């Protein structure tokens, strides 16, 4: 079936390095993608989104890249800080107007 | 501040008991959602509501019920028919009418069995 998945379940980086978190999706109908950050014991926090008519979008210290050819999404975090340590989820809409499908998440650990 | 408030933060259920989780939002969002999160799994949709007095089943609705009497409120009842209710429950909301809008989440309720 259609699914959203992540290549790496855990990622450990040094403070100040750049982080890249990857996500593969298989539903070709998806035209909207979101990255969320979830800290322990809290709800997911919206980071950035991208529509399928774009291949790159930048926010504050974050960049999302979308490669529709290979159905791949990535989140780049520049100058990673200890406060960035969390689980990061990607989500895609599968062409739906109401529903999101979530990946299982990648745990990012930032070492001081 | 605008946001989504879930209560209680922790909840314990006895065998055969129904429990209700509260979700309130002051974002003036039309759509509201309930998800279940289990360790090592992505969020799974339980129920969602597009407008007041209307709601639809998600992927795992069995053993759960909801109501949407007010735009701001979308309570979830975990019934005794839900045999494995231990999980982290997340409520979300978003504006309706444009599919390209993110859902915003509350900070969850952790439900455990006594």
PDB file of C-alpha atoms in Angstrom:
ATOM      1  CA  UNK A   1       0.000   0.000   0.000  1.00  0.00           C
ATOM      2  CA  UNK A   2       0.891   3.652  -0.072  1.00  0.00           C
ATOM      3  CA  UNK A   3       3.161   4.754   2.732  1.00  0.00           C
ATOM      4  CA  UNK A   4       5.497   7.416   3.947  1.00  0.00           C
ATOM      5  CA  UNK A   5       8.763   6.208   5.385  1.00  0.00           C
ATOM      6  CA  UNK A   6      12.118   7.395   6.595  1.00  0.00           C
ATOM      7  CA  UNK A   7      15.512   6.097   5.571  1.00  0.00           C
ATOM      8  CA  UNK A   8      17.160   6.477   8.997  1.00  0.00           C
ATOM      9  CA  UNK A   9      15.475   5.986  12.348  1.00  0.00           C
ATOM     10  CA  UNK A  10      18.230   7.821  14.276  1.00  0.00           C
ATOM     11  CA  UNK A  11      20.680  10.572  13.457  1.00  0.00           C
ATOM     12  CA  UNK A  12      23.426  11.880  15.714  1.00  0.00           C
ATOM     13  CA  UNK A  13      25.279  15.105  14.867  1.00  0.00           C
ATOM     14  CA  UNK A  14      27.669  17.513  16.500  1.00  0.00           C
ATOM     15  CA  UNK A  15      26.475  20.937  17.541  1.00  0.00           C
ATOM     16  CA  UNK A  16      27.066  23.384  14.723  1.00  0.00           C
ATOM     17  CA  UNK A  17      26.973  20.768  11.981  1.00  0.00           C
ATOM     18  CA  UNK A  18      24.254  20.624   9.360  1.00  0.00           C
ATOM     19  CA  UNK A  19      21.644  17.855   9.631  1.00  0.00           C
ATOM     20  CA  UNK A  20      19.790  16.131   6.827  1.00  0.00           C
ATOM     21  CA  UNK A  21      16.726  14.023   7.524  1.00  0.00           C
ATOM     22  CA  UNK A  22      15.269  12.026   4.664  1.00  0.00           C
ATOM     23  CA  UNK A  23      11.815  10.770   3.827  1.00  0.00           C
ATOM     24  CA  UNK A  24      10.558   8.554   1.002  1.00  0.00           C
ATOM     25  CA  UNK A  25       6.959   8.561  -0.142  1.00  0.00           C
ATOM     26  CA  UNK A  26       5.196   6.242  -2.544  1.00  0.00           C
ATOM     27  CA  UNK A  27       1.842   7.927  -3.221  1.00  0.00           C
ATOM     28  CA  UNK A  28       2.204   9.719  -6.534  1.00  0.00           C
ATOM     29  CA  UNK A  29      -1.017  11.614  -5.817  1.00  0.00           C
ATOM     30  CA  UNK A  30       0.610  13.516  -2.944  1.00  0.00           C
ATOM     31  CA  UNK A  31       0.892  17.209  -3.671  1.00  0.00           C
ATOM     32  CA  UNK A  32       1.523  18.642  -0.217  1.00  0.00           C
ATOM     33  CA  UNK A  33       4.193  17.717   2.304  1.00  0.00           C
ATOM     34  CA  UNK A  34       4.930  18.818   5.841  1.00  0.00           C
ATOM     35  CA  UNK A  35       7.761  18.412   8.315  1.00  0.00           C
ATOM     36  CA  UNK A  36       6.998  18.291  12.032  1.00  0.00           C
ATOM     37  CA  UNK A  37       9.251  18.310  15.097  1.00  0.00           C
ATOM     38  CA  UNK A  38       8.171  16.433  18.206  1.00  0.00           C
ATOM     39  CA  UNK A  39       9.896  16.832  21.546  1.00  0.00           C
ATOM     40  CA  UNK A  40       9.473  14.256  24.272  1.00  0.00           C
ATOM     41  CA  UNK A  41       6.022  14.381  25.867  1.00  0.00           C
ATOM     42  CA  UNK A  42       4.742  17.074  23.514  1.00  0.00           C
ATOM     43  CA  UNK A  43       2.683  17.263  20.369  1.00  0.00           C
ATOM     44  CA  UNK A  44       4.198  17.646  16.888  1.00  0.00           C
ATOM     45  CA  UNK A  45       5.196  21.197  16.021  1.00  0.00           C
ATOM     46  CA  UNK A  46       4.903  22.459  12.443  1.00  0.00           C
ATOM     47  CA  UNK A  47       8.296  23.305  10.927  1.00  0.00           C
ATOM     48  CA  UNK A  48       7.849  23.839   7.217  1.00  0.00           C
ATOM     49  CA  UNK A  49       5.705  22.683   4.319  1.00  0.00           C
ATOM     50  CA  UNK A  50       6.080  22.437   0.566  1.00  0.00           C
ATOM     51  CA  UNK A  51       3.701  22.043  -2.351  1.00  0.00           C
ATOM     52  CA  UNK A  52       4.398  19.792  -5.301  1.00  0.00           C
ATOM     53  CA  UNK A  53       4.822  22.738  -7.659  1.00  0.00           C
ATOM     54  CA  UNK A  54       8.034  23.592  -5.797  1.00  0.00           C
ATOM     55  CA  UNK A  55      11.282  21.676  -5.336  1.00  0.00           C
ATOM     56  CA  UNK A  56      12.809  23.779  -2.576  1.00  0.00           C
ATOM     57  CA  UNK A  57      11.594  25.968   0.230  1.00  0.00           C
ATOM     58  CA  UNK A  58      13.574  27.724   2.925  1.00  0.00           C
ATOM     59  CA  UNK A  59      12.702  28.826   6.414  1.00  0.00           C
ATOM     60  CA  UNK A  60      14.710  29.971   9.357  1.00  0.00           C
ATOM     61  CA  UNK A  61      17.712  27.561   9.462  1.00  0.00           C
ATOM     62  CA  UNK A  62      15.653  24.902   7.670  1.00  0.00           C
ATOM     63  CA  UNK A  63      15.312  23.928   4.039  1.00  0.00           C
ATOM     64  CA  UNK A  64      12.973  21.338   2.562  1.00  0.00           C
ATOM     65  CA  UNK A  65      13.820  19.709  -0.745  1.00  0.00           C
ATOM     66  CA  UNK A  66      11.314  17.776  -2.817  1.00  0.00           C
ATOM     67  CA  UNK A  67      12.324  15.403  -5.602  1.00  0.00           C
ATOM     68  CA  UNK A  68       9.136  14.206  -7.249  1.00  0.00           C
ATOM     69  CA  UNK A  69      10.986  12.042  -9.744  1.00  0.00           C
ATOM     70  CA  UNK A  70      12.213   9.684  -7.044  1.00  0.00           C
ATOM     71  CA  UNK A  71       9.510  10.566  -4.517  1.00  0.00           C
ATOM     72  CA  UNK A  72      11.940  11.838  -1.939  1.00  0.00           C
ATOM     73  CA  UNK A  73      11.698  14.602   0.637  1.00  0.00           C
ATOM     74  CA  UNK A  74      14.443  15.935   2.865  1.00  0.00           C
ATOM     75  CA  UNK A  75      14.766  18.390   5.717  1.00  0.00           C
ATOM     76  CA  UNK A  76      18.035  20.228   6.140  1.00  0.00           C
ATOM     77  CA  UNK A  77      18.805  21.971   9.409  1.00  0.00           C
ATOM     78  CA  UNK A  78      21.689  24.417   9.342  1.00  0.00           C
ATOM     79  CA  UNK A  79      24.018  24.905  12.315  1.00  0.00           C
ATOM     80  CA  UNK A  80      22.221  22.297  14.394  1.00  0.00           C
ATOM     81  CA  UNK A  81      21.735  23.237  18.036  1.00  0.00           C
ATOM     82  CA  UNK A  82      21.015  21.117  21.148  1.00  0.00           C
ATOM     83  CA  UNK A  83      17.454  22.475  21.103  1.00  0.00           C
ATOM     84  CA  UNK A  84      16.956  20.787  17.746  1.00  0.00           C
ATOM     85  CA  UNK A  85      17.150  17.370  19.405  1.00  0.00           C
ATOM     86  CA  UNK A  86      13.741  15.765  18.801  1.00  0.00           C
ATOM     87  CA  UNK A  87      11.876  13.327  16.586  1.00  0.00           C
ATOM     88  CA  UNK A  88      11.191  14.671  13.114  1.00  0.00           C
ATOM     89  CA  UNK A  89       8.209  13.456  11.064  1.00  0.00           C
ATOM     90  CA  UNK A  90       7.341  13.950   7.467  1.00  0.00           C
ATOM     91  CA  UNK A  91       3.712  13.860   6.358  1.00  0.00           C
ATOM     92  CA  UNK A  92       2.042  13.798   2.975  1.00  0.00           C
ATOM     93  CA  UNK A  93      -1.549  14.291   1.923  1.00  0.00           C
ATOM     94  CA  UNK A  94      -1.863  11.585  -0.714  1.00  0.00           C
ATOM     95  CA  UNK A  95      -3.878  14.014  -2.796  1.00  0.00           C
ATOM     96  CA  UNK A  96      -6.486  14.128  -0.044  1.00  0.00           C
ATOM     97  CA  UNK A  97      -8.212  17.304   1.063  1.00  0.00           C
ATOM     98  CA  UNK A  98      -8.462  16.180   4.664  1.00  0.00           C
ATOM     99  CA  UNK A  99      -6.014  13.460   5.578  1.00  0.00           C
ATOM    100  CA  UNK A 100      -2.299  13.267   6.238  1.00  0.00           C
ATOM    101  CA  UNK A 101      -0.156  10.148   6.295  1.00  0.00           C
ATOM    102  CA  UNK A 102       2.752  10.335   8.721  1.00  0.00           C
ATOM    103  CA  UNK A 103       6.118   8.657   8.653  1.00  0.00           C
ATOM    104  CA  UNK A 104       7.420   6.899  11.734  1.00  0.00           C
ATOM    105  CA  UNK A 105       9.945   9.592  12.552  1.00  0.00           C
ATOM    106  CA  UNK A 106      13.702  10.096  12.857  1.00  0.00           C
ATOM    107  CA  UNK A 107      15.274  10.773  16.220  1.00  0.00           C
ATOM    108  CA  UNK A 108      17.817  13.569  15.929  1.00  0.00           C
ATOM    109  CA  UNK A 109      20.373  13.839  18.716  1.00  0.00           C
ATOM    110  CA  UNK A 110      22.677  16.854  18.845  1.00  0.00           C
ATOM    111  CA  UNK A 111      25.884  16.359  20.784  1.00  0.00           C
ATOM    112  CA  UNK A 112      27.438  19.439  22.435  1.00  0.00           C
TER     113      UNK A 112
ATOM    114  CA  UNK B   1      -2.445  32.969  22.971  1.00  0.00           C
ATOM    115  CA  UNK B   2      -4.140  30.945  20.271  1.00  0.00           C
ATOM    116  CA  UNK B   3      -3.695  27.225  20.381  1.00  0.00           C
ATOM    117  CA  UNK B   4      -5.004  23.766  21.081  1.00  0.00           C
ATOM    118  CA  UNK B   5      -5.494  22.586  24.652  1.00  0.00           C
ATOM    119  CA  UNK B   6      -5.731  18.936  25.520  1.00  0.00           C
ATOM    120  CA  UNK B   7      -6.658  17.692  28.967  1.00  0.00           C
ATOM    121  CA  UNK B   8      -5.840  15.894  31.082  1.00  0.00           C
ATOM    122  CA  UNK B   9      -2.167  15.370  30.350  1.00  0.00           C
ATOM    123  CA  UNK B  10      -2.263  11.919  31.969  1.00  0.00           C
ATOM    124  CA  UNK B  11      -5.278   9.647  32.300  1.00  0.00           C
ATOM    125  CA  UNK B  12      -5.770   6.197  33.764  1.00  0.00           C
ATOM    126  CA  UNK B  13      -8.552   3.847  32.787  1.00  0.00           C
ATOM    127  CA  UNK B  14      -9.922   0.902  34.688  1.00  0.00           C
ATOM    128  CA  UNK B  15     -11.168  -2.222  32.959  1.00  0.00           C
ATOM    129  CA  UNK B  16     -14.651  -1.748  31.514  1.00  0.00           C
ATOM    130  CA  UNK B  17     -14.543   2.014  31.928  1.00  0.00           C
ATOM    131  CA  UNK B  18     -15.156   4.695  29.339  1.00  0.00           C
ATOM    132  CA  UNK B  19     -12.951   7.760  29.521  1.00  0.00           C
ATOM    133  CA  UNK B  20     -13.203  11.076  27.699  1.00  0.00           C
ATOM    134  CA  UNK B  21     -10.286  13.159  26.469  1.00  0.00           C
ATOM    135  CA  UNK B  22     -10.823  16.861  26.008  1.00  0.00           C
ATOM    136  CA  UNK B  23      -9.654  18.976  23.078  1.00  0.00           C
ATOM    137  CA  UNK B  24     -10.348  22.699  22.802  1.00  0.00           C
ATOM    138  CA  UNK B  25      -9.037  25.134  20.193  1.00  0.00           C
ATOM    139  CA  UNK B  26      -9.292  28.917  19.906  1.00  0.00           C
ATOM    140  CA  UNK B  27      -7.772  29.164  16.437  1.00  0.00           C
ATOM    141  CA  UNK B  28     -11.189  29.423  14.757  1.00  0.00           C
ATOM    142  CA  UNK B  29     -10.319  26.308  12.767  1.00  0.00           C
ATOM    143  CA  UNK B  30     -13.112  24.393  11.111  1.00  0.00           C
ATOM    144  CA  UNK B  31     -11.493  20.954  10.991  1.00  0.00           C
ATOM    145  CA  UNK B  32     -10.391  18.930  13.984  1.00  0.00           C
ATOM    146  CA  UNK B  33      -8.682  15.553  14.221  1.00  0.00           C
ATOM    147  CA  UNK B  34      -7.835  12.836  16.713  1.00  0.00           C
ATOM    148  CA  UNK B  35      -4.733  10.685  16.304  1.00  0.00           C
ATOM    149  CA  UNK B  36      -3.240   7.848  18.242  1.00  0.00           C
ATOM    150  CA  UNK B  37       0.540   7.539  18.585  1.00  0.00           C
ATOM    151  CA  UNK B  38       2.230   4.313  19.624  1.00  0.00           C
ATOM    152  CA  UNK B  39       5.989   3.847  20.113  1.00  0.00           C
ATOM    153  CA  UNK B  40       7.817   3.337  16.837  1.00  0.00           C
ATOM    154  CA  UNK B  41       4.747   4.074  14.742  1.00  0.00           C
ATOM    155  CA  UNK B  42       3.473   7.057  12.867  1.00  0.00           C
ATOM    156  CA  UNK B  43       0.327   8.883  13.878  1.00  0.00           C
ATOM    157  CA  UNK B  44      -2.863   7.022  13.033  1.00  0.00           C
ATOM    158  CA  UNK B  45      -6.130   8.827  12.411  1.00  0.00           C
ATOM    159  CA  UNK B  46      -9.043   7.904  14.693  1.00  0.00           C
ATOM    160  CA  UNK B  47     -11.741  10.450  13.765  1.00  0.00           C
ATOM    161  CA  UNK B  48     -11.958  13.823  12.105  1.00  0.00           C
ATOM    162  CA  UNK B  49     -14.562  16.547  11.804  1.00  0.00           C
ATOM    163  CA  UNK B  50     -14.862  19.161   9.094  1.00  0.00           C
ATOM    164  CA  UNK B  51     -17.720  21.161  10.604  1.00  0.00           C
ATOM    165  CA  UNK B  52     -19.917  21.275  13.667  1.00  0.00           C
ATOM    166  CA  UNK B  53     -22.275  18.308  14.100  1.00  0.00           C
ATOM    167  CA  UNK B  54     -20.429  16.278  11.484  1.00  0.00           C
ATOM    168  CA  UNK B  55     -17.551  13.806  11.828  1.00  0.00           C
ATOM    169  CA  UNK B  56     -16.070  10.838   9.951  1.00  0.00           C
ATOM    170  CA  UNK B  57     -14.205   7.700  10.935  1.00  0.00           C
ATOM    171  CA  UNK B  58     -10.515   7.527  10.322  1.00  0.00           C
ATOM    172  CA  UNK B  59      -8.364   4.441   9.950  1.00  0.00           C
ATOM    173  CA  UNK B  60      -8.756   3.076  13.503  1.00  0.00           C
ATOM    174  CA  UNK B  61     -12.158   4.276  14.763  1.00  0.00           C
ATOM    175  CA  UNK B  62     -13.237   1.020  16.403  1.00  0.00           C
ATOM    176  CA  UNK B  63     -13.609   1.405  20.174  1.00  0.00           C
ATOM    177  CA  UNK B  64     -13.711   5.203  20.019  1.00  0.00           C
ATOM    178  CA  UNK B  65     -16.453   7.811  19.736  1.00  0.00           C
ATOM    179  CA  UNK B  66     -16.504  11.591  19.247  1.00  0.00           C
ATOM    180  CA  UNK B  67     -18.876  14.523  19.213  1.00  0.00           C
ATOM    181  CA  UNK B  68     -18.657  17.987  17.678  1.00  0.00           C
ATOM    182  CA  UNK B  69     -21.311  20.170  19.251  1.00  0.00           C
ATOM    183  CA  UNK B  70     -19.185  23.308  19.183  1.00  0.00           C
ATOM    184  CA  UNK B  71     -16.598  24.541  16.723  1.00  0.00           C
ATOM    185  CA  UNK B  72     -14.034  24.895  19.488  1.00  0.00           C
ATOM    186  CA  UNK B  73     -14.424  21.448  21.033  1.00  0.00           C
ATOM    187  CA  UNK B  74     -13.892  17.881  19.815  1.00  0.00           C
ATOM    188  CA  UNK B  75     -13.895  15.404  22.727  1.00  0.00           C
ATOM    189  CA  UNK B  76     -12.813  11.802  22.227  1.00  0.00           C
ATOM    190  CA  UNK B  77     -14.286   8.942  24.266  1.00  0.00           C
ATOM    191  CA  UNK B  78     -12.254   5.782  24.591  1.00  0.00           C
ATOM    192  CA  UNK B  79     -14.817   3.080  25.241  1.00  0.00           C
ATOM    193  CA  UNK B  80     -14.447  -0.248  26.985  1.00  0.00           C
ATOM    194  CA  UNK B  81     -14.600  -1.843  23.532  1.00  0.00           C
ATOM    195  CA  UNK B  82     -11.103  -0.516  22.824  1.00  0.00           C
ATOM    196  CA  UNK B  83      -9.021  -3.416  24.128  1.00  0.00           C
ATOM    197  CA  UNK B  84      -5.626  -1.794  23.739  1.00  0.00           C
ATOM    198  CA  UNK B  85      -6.149   1.846  24.687  1.00  0.00           C
ATOM    199  CA  UNK B  86      -2.697   2.557  26.126  1.00  0.00           C
ATOM    200  CA  UNK B  87      -1.225   5.217  23.847  1.00  0.00           C
ATOM    201  CA  UNK B  88      -0.476   8.906  23.395  1.00  0.00           C
ATOM    202  CA  UNK B  89      -3.516  10.698  21.966  1.00  0.00           C
ATOM    203  CA  UNK B  90      -3.090  13.825  19.899  1.00  0.00           C
ATOM    204  CA  UNK B  91      -5.700  16.334  18.801  1.00  0.00           C
ATOM    205  CA  UNK B  92      -5.124  18.602  15.814  1.00  0.00           C
ATOM    206  CA  UNK B  93      -6.958  21.295  13.919  1.00  0.00           C
ATOM    207  CA  UNK B  94      -6.627  23.254  10.701  1.00  0.00           C
ATOM    208  CA  UNK B  95      -8.474  25.669   8.494  1.00  0.00           C
ATOM    209  CA  UNK B  96     -10.802  24.012   6.038  1.00  0.00           C
ATOM    210  CA  UNK B  97     -11.353  24.847   2.381  1.00  0.00           C
ATOM    211  CA  UNK B  98      -7.725  24.691   1.326  1.00  0.00           C
ATOM    212  CA  UNK B  99      -6.050  21.308   1.358  1.00  0.00           C
ATOM    213  CA  UNK B 100      -2.613  22.881   1.512  1.00  0.00           C
ATOM    214  CA  UNK B 101      -2.737  23.895   5.134  1.00  0.00           C
ATOM    215  CA  UNK B 102      -0.842  22.241   7.968  1.00  0.00           C
ATOM    216  CA  UNK B 103      -2.542  20.649  10.904  1.00  0.00           C
ATOM    217  CA  UNK B 104      -1.608  22.117  14.281  1.00  0.00           C
ATOM    218  CA  UNK B 105      -1.384  19.865  17.322  1.00  0.00           C
ATOM    219  CA  UNK B 106      -2.038  19.988  21.036  1.00  0.00           C
ATOM    220  CA  UNK B 107       0.406  18.524  23.547  1.00  0.00           C
ATOM    221  CA  UNK B 108      -1.413  15.233  23.903  1.00  0.00           C
ATOM    222  CA  UNK B 109      -2.972  13.031  26.551  1.00  0.00           C
ATOM    223  CA  UNK B 110      -1.208   9.892  27.688  1.00  0.00           C
ATOM    224  CA  UNK B 111      -3.700   7.157  28.513  1.00  0.00           C
ATOM    225  CA  UNK B 112      -2.737   4.127  30.564  1.00  0.00           C
ATOM    226  CA  UNK B 113      -4.569   1.106  31.937  1.00  0.00           C
ATOM    227  CA  UNK B 114      -4.793   0.538  35.679  1.00  0.00           C
TER     228      UNK B 114
END
